[in-house]
Coordinates of C-alpha atoms and ligand atoms in Angstrom, one line a residue:
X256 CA -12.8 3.6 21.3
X257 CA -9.1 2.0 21.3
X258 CA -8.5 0.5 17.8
X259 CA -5.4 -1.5 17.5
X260 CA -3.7 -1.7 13.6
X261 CA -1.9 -4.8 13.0
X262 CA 0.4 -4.4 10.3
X263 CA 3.8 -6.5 8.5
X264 CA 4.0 -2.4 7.2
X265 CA 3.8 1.1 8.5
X266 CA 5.2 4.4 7.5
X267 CA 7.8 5.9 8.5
X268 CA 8.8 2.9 10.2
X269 CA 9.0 0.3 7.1
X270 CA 7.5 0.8 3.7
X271 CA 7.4 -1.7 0.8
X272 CA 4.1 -0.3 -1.1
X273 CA 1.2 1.2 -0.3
X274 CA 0.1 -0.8 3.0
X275 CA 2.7 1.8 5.1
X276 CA 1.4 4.6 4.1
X277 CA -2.4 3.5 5.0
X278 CA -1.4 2.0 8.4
X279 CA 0.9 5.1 9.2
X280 CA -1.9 7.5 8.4
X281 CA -5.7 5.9 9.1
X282 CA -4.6 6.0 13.0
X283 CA -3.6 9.4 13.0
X284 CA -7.1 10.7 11.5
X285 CA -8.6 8.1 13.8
X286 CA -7.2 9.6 16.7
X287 CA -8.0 13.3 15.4
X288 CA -11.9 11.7 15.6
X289 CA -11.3 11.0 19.0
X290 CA -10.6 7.3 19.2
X291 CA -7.6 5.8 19.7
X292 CA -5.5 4.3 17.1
X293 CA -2.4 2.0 17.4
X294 CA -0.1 -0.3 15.9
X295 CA 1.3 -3.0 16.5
X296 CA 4.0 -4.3 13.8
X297 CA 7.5 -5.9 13.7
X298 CA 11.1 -4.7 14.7
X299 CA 13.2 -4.8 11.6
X300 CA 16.6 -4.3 11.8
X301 CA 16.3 -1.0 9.5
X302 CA 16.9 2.9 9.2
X303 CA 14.3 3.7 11.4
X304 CA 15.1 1.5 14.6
X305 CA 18.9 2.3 14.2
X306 CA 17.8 6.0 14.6
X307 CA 15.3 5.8 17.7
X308 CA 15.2 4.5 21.1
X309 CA 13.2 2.2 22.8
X310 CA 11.0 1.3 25.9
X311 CA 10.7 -1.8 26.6
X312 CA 6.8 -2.3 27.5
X313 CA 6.5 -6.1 27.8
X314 CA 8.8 -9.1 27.6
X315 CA 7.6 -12.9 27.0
X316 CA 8.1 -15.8 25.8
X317 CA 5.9 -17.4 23.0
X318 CA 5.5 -21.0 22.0
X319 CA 6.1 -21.9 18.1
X320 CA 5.5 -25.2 17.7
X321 CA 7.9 -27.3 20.1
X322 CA 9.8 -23.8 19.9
X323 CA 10.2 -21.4 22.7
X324 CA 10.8 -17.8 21.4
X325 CA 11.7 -14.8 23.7
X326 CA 10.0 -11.3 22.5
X327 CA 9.6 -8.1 23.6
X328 CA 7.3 -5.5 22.9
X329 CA 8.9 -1.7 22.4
X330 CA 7.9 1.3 22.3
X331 CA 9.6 4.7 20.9
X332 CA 11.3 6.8 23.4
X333 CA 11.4 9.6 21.0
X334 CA 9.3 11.3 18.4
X335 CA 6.2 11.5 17.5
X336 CA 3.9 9.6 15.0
X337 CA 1.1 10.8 15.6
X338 CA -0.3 7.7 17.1
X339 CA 1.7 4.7 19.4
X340 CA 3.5 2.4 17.9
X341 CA 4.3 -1.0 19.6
X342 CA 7.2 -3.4 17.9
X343 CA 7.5 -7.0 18.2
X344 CA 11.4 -7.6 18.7
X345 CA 11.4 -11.3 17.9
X346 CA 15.5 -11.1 17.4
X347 CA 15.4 -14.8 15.4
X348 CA 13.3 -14.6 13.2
X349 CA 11.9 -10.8 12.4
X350 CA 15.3 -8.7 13.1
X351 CA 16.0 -8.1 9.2
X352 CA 17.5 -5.7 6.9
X353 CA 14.4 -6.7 4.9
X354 CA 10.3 -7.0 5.8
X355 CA 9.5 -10.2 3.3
X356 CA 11.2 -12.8 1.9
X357 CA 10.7 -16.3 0.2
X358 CA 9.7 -17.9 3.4
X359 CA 8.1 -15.7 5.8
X360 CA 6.0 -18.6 7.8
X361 CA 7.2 -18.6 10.7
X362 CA 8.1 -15.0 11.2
X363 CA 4.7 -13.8 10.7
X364 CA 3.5 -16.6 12.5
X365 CA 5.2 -16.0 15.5
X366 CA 4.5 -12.3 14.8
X367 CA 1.0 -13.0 15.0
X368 CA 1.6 -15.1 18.1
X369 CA 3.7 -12.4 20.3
X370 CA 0.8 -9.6 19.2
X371 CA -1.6 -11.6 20.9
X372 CA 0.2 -12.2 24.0
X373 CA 1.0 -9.2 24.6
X374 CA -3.1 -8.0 24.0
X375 CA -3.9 -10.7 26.3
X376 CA -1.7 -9.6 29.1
X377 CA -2.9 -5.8 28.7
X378 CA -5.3 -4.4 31.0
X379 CA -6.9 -2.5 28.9
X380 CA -7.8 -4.6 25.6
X381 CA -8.5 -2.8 22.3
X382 CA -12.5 -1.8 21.4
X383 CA -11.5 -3.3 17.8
X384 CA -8.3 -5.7 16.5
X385 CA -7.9 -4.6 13.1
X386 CA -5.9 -6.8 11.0
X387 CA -4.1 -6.0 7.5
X388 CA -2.8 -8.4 4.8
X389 CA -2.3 -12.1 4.9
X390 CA 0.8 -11.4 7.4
X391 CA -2.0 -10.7 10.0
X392 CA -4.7 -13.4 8.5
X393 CA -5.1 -16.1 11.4
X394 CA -5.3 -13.7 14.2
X395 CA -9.1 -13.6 13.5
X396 CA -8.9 -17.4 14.1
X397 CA -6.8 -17.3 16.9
X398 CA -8.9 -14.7 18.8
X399 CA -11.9 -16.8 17.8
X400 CA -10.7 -20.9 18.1
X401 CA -7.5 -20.6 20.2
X402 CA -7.6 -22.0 24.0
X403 CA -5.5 -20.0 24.7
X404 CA -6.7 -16.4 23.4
X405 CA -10.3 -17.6 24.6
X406 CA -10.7 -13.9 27.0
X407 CA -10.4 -12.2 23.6
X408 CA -13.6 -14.2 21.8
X409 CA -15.7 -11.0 22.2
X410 CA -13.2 -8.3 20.5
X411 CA -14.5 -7.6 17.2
X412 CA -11.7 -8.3 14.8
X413 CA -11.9 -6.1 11.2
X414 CA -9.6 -7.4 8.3
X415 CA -8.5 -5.1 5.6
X416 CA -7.3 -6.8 2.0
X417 CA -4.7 -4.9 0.5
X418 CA -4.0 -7.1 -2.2
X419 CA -5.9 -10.2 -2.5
X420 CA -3.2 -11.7 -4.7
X421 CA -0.9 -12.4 -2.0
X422 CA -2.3 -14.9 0.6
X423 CA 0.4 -16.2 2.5
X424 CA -0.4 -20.2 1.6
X425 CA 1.4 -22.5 3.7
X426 CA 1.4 -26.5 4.0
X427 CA -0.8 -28.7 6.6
X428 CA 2.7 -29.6 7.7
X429 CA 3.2 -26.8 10.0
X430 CA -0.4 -26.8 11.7
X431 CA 1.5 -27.4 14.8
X432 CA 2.8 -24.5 14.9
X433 CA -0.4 -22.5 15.7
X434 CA -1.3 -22.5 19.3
X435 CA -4.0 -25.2 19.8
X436 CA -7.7 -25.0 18.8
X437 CA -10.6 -27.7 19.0
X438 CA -9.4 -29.9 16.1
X439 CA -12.9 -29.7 14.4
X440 CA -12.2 -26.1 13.2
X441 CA -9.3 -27.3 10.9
X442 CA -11.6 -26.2 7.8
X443 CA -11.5 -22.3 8.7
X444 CA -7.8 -22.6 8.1
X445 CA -8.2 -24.7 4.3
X446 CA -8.1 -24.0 1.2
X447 CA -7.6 -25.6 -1.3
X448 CA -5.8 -28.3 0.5
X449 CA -3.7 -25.8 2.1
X450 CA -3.8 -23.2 4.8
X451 CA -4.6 -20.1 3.5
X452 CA -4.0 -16.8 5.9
X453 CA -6.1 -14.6 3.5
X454 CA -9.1 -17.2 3.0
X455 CA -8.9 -18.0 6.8
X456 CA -9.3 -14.1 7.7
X457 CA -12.1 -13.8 5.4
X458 CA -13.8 -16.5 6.8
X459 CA -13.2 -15.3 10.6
X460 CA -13.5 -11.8 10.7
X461 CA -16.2 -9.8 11.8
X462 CA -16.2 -7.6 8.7
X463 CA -13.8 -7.2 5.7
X464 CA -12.9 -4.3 4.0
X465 CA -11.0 -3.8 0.7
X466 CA -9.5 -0.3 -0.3
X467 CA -11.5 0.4 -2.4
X468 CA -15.3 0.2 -3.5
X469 CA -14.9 -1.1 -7.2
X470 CA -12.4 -3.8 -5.7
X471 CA -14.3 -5.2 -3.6
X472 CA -16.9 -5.9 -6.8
X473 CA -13.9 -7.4 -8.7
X474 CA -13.0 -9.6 -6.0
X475 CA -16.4 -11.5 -6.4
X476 CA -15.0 -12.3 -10.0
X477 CA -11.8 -12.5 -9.9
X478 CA -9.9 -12.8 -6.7
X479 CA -6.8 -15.3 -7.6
X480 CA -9.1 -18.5 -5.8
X481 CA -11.1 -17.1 -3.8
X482 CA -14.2 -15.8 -5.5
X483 CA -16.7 -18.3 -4.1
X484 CA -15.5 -17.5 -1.1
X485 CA -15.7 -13.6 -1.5
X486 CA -18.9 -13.9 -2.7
X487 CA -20.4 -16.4 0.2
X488 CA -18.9 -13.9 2.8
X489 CA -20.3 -11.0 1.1
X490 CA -22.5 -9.5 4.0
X491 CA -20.3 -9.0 6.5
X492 CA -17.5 -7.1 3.5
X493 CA -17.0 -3.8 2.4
X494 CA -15.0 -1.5 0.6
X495 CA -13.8 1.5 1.8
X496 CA -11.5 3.9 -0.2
X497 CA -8.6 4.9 1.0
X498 CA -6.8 8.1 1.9
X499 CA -3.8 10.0 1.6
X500 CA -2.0 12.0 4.3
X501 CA -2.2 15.3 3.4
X502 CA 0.2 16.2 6.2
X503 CA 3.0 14.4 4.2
X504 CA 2.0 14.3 0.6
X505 CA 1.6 18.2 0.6
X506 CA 3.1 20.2 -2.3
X507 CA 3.2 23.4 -0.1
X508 CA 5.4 22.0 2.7
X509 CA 7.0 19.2 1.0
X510 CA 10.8 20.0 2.1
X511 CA 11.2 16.5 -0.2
X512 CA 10.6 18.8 -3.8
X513 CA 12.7 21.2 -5.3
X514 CA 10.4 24.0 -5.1
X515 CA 7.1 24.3 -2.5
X516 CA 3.9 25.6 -4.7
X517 CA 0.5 25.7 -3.8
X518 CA -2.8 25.8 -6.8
X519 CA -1.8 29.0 -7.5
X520 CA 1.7 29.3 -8.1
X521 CA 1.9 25.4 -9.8
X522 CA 3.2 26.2 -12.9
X523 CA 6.4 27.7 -11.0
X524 CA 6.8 24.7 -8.7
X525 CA 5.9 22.3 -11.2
X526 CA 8.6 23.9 -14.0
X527 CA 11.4 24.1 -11.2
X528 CA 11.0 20.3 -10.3
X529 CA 10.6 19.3 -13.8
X530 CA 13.8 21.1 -14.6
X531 CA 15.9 19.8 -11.3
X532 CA 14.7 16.0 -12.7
X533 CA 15.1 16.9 -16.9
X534 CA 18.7 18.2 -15.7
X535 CA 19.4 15.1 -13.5
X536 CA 17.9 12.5 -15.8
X537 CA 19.4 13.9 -19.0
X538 CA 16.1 15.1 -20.1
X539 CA 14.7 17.8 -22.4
X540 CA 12.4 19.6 -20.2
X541 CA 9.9 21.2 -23.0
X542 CA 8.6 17.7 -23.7
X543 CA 5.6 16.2 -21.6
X544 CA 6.8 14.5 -18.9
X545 CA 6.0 10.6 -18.3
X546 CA 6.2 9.6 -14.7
X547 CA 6.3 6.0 -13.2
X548 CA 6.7 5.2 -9.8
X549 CA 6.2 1.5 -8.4
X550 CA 7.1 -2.1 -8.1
X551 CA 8.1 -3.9 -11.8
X552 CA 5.8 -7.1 -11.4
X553 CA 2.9 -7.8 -13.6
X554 CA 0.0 -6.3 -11.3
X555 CA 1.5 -3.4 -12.3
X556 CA 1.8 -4.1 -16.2
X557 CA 5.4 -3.8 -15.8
X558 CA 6.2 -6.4 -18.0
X559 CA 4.5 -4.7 -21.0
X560 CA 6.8 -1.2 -20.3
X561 CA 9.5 -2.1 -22.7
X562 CA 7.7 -2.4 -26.1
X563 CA 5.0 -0.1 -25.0
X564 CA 7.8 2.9 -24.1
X565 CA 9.9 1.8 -27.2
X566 CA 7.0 2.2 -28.9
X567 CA 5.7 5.8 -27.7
X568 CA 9.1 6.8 -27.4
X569 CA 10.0 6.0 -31.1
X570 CA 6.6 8.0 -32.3
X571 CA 5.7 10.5 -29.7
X572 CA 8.0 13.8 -28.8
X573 CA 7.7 13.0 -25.0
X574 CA 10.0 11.9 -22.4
X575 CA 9.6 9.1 -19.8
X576 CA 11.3 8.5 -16.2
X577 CA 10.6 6.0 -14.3
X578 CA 11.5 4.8 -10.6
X579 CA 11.4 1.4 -9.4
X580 CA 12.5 -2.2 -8.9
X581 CA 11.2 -5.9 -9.1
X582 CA 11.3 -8.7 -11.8
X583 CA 15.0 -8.8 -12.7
X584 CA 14.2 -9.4 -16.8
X585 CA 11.6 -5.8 -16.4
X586 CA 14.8 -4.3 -14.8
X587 CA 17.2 -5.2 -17.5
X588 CA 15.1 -4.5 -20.1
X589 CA 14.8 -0.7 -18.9
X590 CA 17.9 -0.6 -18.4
X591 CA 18.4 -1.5 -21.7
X592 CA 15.9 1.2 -23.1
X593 CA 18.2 4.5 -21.2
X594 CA 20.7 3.1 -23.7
X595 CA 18.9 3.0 -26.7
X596 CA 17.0 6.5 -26.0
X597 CA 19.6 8.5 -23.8
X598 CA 17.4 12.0 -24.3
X599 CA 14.2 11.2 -23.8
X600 CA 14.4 8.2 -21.4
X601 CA 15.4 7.2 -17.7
X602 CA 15.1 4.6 -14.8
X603 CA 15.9 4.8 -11.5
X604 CA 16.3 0.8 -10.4
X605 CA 16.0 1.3 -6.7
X606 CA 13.8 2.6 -4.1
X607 CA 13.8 6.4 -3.3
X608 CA 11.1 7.9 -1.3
X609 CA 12.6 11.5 -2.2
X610 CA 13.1 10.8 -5.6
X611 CA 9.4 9.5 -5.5
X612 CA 8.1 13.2 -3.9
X613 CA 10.0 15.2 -6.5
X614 CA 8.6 12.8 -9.7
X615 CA 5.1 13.5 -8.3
X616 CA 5.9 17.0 -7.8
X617 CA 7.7 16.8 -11.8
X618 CA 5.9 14.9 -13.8
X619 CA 3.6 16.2 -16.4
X620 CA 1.9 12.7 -16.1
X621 CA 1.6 9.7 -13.9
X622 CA 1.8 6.2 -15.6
X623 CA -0.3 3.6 -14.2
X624 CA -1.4 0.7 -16.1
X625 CA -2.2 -1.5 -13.7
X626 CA -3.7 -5.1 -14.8
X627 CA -5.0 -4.6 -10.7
X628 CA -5.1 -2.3 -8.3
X629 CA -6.7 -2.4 -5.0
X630 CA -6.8 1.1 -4.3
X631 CA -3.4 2.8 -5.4
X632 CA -2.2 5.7 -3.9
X633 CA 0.1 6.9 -6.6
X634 CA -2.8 8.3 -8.4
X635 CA -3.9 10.1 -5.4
X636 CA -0.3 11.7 -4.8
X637 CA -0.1 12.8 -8.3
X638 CA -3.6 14.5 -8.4
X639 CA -2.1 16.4 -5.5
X640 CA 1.0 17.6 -7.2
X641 CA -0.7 18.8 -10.4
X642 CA 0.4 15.5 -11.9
X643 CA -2.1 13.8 -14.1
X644 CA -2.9 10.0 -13.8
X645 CA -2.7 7.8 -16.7
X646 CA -4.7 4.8 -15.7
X647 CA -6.2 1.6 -16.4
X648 CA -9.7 1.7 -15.6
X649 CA -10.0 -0.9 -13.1
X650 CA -10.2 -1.1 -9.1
X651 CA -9.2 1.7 -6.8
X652 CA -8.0 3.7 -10.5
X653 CA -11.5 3.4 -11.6
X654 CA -13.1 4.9 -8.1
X655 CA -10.7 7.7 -8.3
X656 CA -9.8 8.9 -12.3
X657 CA -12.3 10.4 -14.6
X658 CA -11.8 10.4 -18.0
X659 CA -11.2 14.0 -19.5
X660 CA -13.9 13.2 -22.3
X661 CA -16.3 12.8 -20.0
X662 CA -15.8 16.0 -17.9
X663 CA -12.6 14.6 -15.4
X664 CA -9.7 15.6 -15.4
X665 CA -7.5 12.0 -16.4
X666 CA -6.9 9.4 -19.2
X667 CA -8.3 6.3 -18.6
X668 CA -8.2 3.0 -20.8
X669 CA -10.5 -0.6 -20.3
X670 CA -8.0 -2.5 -23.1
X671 CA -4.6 -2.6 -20.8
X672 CA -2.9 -3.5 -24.0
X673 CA 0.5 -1.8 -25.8
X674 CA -2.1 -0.1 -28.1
X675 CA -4.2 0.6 -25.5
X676 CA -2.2 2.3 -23.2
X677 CA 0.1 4.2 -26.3
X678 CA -3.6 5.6 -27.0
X679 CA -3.7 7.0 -23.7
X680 CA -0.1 8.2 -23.6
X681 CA -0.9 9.9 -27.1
X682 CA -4.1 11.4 -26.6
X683 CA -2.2 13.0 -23.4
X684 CA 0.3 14.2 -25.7
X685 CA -2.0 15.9 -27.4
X686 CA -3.4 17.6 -24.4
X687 CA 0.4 18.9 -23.7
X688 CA -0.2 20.4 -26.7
X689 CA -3.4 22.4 -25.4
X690 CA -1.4 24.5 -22.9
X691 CA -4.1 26.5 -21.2
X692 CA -6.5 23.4 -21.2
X693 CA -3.9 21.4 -19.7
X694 CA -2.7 24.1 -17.1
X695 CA -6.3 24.4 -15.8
X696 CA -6.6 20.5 -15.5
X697 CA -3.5 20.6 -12.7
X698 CA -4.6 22.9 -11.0
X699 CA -8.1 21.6 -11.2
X700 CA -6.9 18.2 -9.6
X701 CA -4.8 19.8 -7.1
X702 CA -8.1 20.7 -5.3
X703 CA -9.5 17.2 -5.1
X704 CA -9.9 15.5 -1.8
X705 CA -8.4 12.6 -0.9
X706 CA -8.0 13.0 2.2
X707 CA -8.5 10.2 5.2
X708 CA -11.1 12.0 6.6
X709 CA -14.5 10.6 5.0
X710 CA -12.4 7.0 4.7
X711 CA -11.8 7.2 8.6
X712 CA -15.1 8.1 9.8
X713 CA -16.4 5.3 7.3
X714 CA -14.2 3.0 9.5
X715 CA -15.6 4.7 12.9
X716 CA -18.3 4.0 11.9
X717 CA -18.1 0.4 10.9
X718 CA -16.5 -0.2 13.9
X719 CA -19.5 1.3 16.1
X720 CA -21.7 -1.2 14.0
X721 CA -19.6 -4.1 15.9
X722 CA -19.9 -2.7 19.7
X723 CA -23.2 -0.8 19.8
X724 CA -22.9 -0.5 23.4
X725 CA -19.6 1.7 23.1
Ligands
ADP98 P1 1.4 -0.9 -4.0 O1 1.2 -0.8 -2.5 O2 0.6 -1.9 -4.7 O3 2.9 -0.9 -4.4 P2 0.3 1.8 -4.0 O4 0.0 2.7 -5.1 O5 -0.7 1.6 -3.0 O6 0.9 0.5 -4.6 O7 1.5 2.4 -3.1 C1 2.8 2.5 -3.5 C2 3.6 3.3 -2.6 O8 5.0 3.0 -2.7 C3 3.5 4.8 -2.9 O9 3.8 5.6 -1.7 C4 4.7 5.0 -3.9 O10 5.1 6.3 -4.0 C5 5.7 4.1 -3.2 N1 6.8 3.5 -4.1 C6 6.6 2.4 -4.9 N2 7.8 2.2 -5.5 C7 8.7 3.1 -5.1 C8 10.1 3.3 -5.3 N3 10.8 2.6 -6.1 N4 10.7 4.4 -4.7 C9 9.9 5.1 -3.8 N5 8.6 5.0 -3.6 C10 8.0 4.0 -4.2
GLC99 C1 -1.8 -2.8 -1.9 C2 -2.4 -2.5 -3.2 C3 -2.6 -1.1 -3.6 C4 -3.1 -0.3 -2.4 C5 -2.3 -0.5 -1.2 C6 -2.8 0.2 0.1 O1 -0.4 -2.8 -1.9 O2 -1.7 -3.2 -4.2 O3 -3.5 -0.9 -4.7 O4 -3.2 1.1 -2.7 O5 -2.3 -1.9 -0.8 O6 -4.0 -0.2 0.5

């Protein structure tokens, strides 16, 4: 069974969040279940494409509109991913130092575009397109509707939301530049009086997934628009946790920590990365040890950090680090606190995927008090490195954390308030405080499986459903 993954995101290749790391490691356990897994994603002008070679596999030109673009489709020379990776070199429009910005239209667009070509051409087409994100929403419509893609009807297209908060809405204006389709299927590409990528995947795919069970339930209430539509779909969609790659988040062979340690030597290789981050950050390591790791927009309840660690901070005898960047007033305002509490405070404003390994590896506890969260992976890392997850109990968080009072091994919280997350922080304090309690619980979580390999074979599965005859 040849699956093909299309993707705006894959690790190691380019990583804004969490969609990298799922598209860089669901093909690898697919192809250790014996299918094949690819990807197909764009060629940004970034540190991994400086640092490899390429083949060139296929070179075309594709139409945009009254626009003719020339692409190619490359392939790594060198290295191995564990799966193939294809890149669409469109040199005008997706050759940047960055993988979104403000207007990403017509890059994605005639991302979407050159990936279809180029499956169209191939002589041997996938078993399964699967899709990811609103950057990959029409090509379930295009495979479906478009003249041109008509020898591709019969693939079974799967779409996976992410994040259904993002949807990639664009104007009627620039219908034209999707190739052409009988003009009576205009609606599968409406809503709401615009076209929506997201509600036009949902609409044409053969199934939809979310990452996570409990999100998929949310979705049907609350789903930024589209919860009628969620809801009317809802028997051909799923949700389908997702994994972590325990090849690269592994505490014994991470060569990103300070200190390897497995379950049974944690408290070693938990104290030496704690200390390497206390020293760096200015820190006092005998305090518990606040971890955040992420983007600083609202989904996250970033804009709630500065009273809430002003607050714990001011009455708690913990410390807090956190790593990330986003909304420019939640950056200064951090910024702000590392001033105001130079001892038990620090930010890294940036993106570090090192840094990210040893805070996982460091941290007494992760932060997460996410107003939503598909899945999250954070968690997942954390539970891996002895770290444990603070969270708010919604979505993928919810499907993943049990609460210590109920037998589990995490703080959880329903009001995502100040006071609601400072009761977490605090109770957590308290458990510090409990030393063998709390030295059991790491290396309780440590043992938890996250891996892909259930999630995967959920997918195989799903996928079988679509082409019995396989
Ligand atoms: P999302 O995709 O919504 O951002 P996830 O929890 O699914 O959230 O995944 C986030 C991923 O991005 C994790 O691998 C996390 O470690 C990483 N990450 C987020 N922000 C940073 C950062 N500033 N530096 C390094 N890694 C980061
Ligand atoms: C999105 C979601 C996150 C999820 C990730 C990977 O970025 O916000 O919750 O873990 O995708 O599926």
């Amino acid at each position: 069974m040849k699956i093909i993954h299309i993707s705006a995101e894959c690790y190691p290749v380019a990583k804004v969040g969490g969609l990298a790391d799922v598209v860089g490691a669901l093909p690898k356990y697919q192809n250790s279940e014996g299918a094949t897994g690819q990807v197909i994603m764009p060629f940004y002008k970034n540190n991994f494409t400086k640092e490899y070679t390429f083949d060139t596999v296929h070179e075309g030109s594709l139409k945009l509109g009254a626009d003719s673009l020339n692409f190619k489709i490359l392939t790594p020379e060198n290295g191995d991913l564990g799966f193939d990776l294809y890149l669409v070199d469109i040199p005008e429009l997706l050759f940047t130092n960055y993988v979104y910005s403000e207007n990403d239209t017509d890059r994605f667009l005639a991302f979407q575009i050159a990936a279809l070509d180029w499956i169209l051409q191939n002589k041997h087409v996938p078993d399964i397109v699967h899709c990811h994100d609103h950057h990959t929403g029409l090509i379930p419509f295009m495979m479906s509707h478009a003249k041109k893609y008509i020898k591709l009807k019969n693939i079974p297209s799967v779409f996976t939301i992410h994040n259904a908060q993002y949807q990639g809405w664009f104007s009627h204006d620039k219908i034209n530049l999707l190739p052409s389709f009988p003009a009576s299927h205009v609606g599968l590409l409406d809503w709401d009086n615009c076209i929506n990528p997201l509600a036009t995947a949902i609409k044409c795919a053969w199934r939809v997934t979310t990452v996570s069970p409990s999100y998929m339930e949310e979705l049907k209430v609350k789903a930024n628009g589209l919860e009628g539509l969620i809801n009317s779909e809802s028997q051909k969609c799923i949700g389908i946790l997702n994994g972590i790659d325990i090849k690269v988040w592994n505490p014994e062979s991470d060569d990103l920590i300070v200190k390897k340690y497995g379950v049974t030597d944690c408290d070693a290789g938990k104290k030496a990365s704690k200390d390497w981050l206390c020293k760096k950050f200015g820190l006092n390591p005998k305090k518990p040890l606040f971890v955040f790791i992420g983007r600083l927009v609202e989904e996250k309840g970033a804009d709630l950090f500065y009273e809430l660690f002003d607050l714990a901070l001011k009455n708690l005898d913990i410390s807090i680090l956190l790593l990330g960047s986003g909304n420019k007033t939640v950056e200064e305002q951090l910024t702000i606190l590392t001033r105001k509490y130079p001892k038990s405070y620090n930010a890294y404003i940036g993106y570090d995927e090192a840094l990210s390994h040893k805070m996982y590896a460091g941290g007494d506890y992760l932060l997460m008090p996410s107003r939503v969260e598909p899945c999250g992976l954070n968690q997942m890392y954390s539970l891996r490195y002895g770290t444990i997850p603070i969270v708010n109990k919604i979505g993928g968080l919810k499907d993943t954390v049990i609460d210590i009072s109920k037998g589990g091994f995490g703080f959880l919280h329903t009001e995502n308030t100040i006071k609601g997350i400072f009761n977490s922080i605090k109770r957590a304090t308290q458990f510090y405080n409990d030393s063998s309690e709390f030295k059991d619980t790491r290396k309780t979580i440590m043992q938890i499986d996250h891996s892909w390999d259930e999630s995967a074979q959920q997918y195989v599965s799903l996928y079988k459903s679509l082409i019995p005859n396989l």
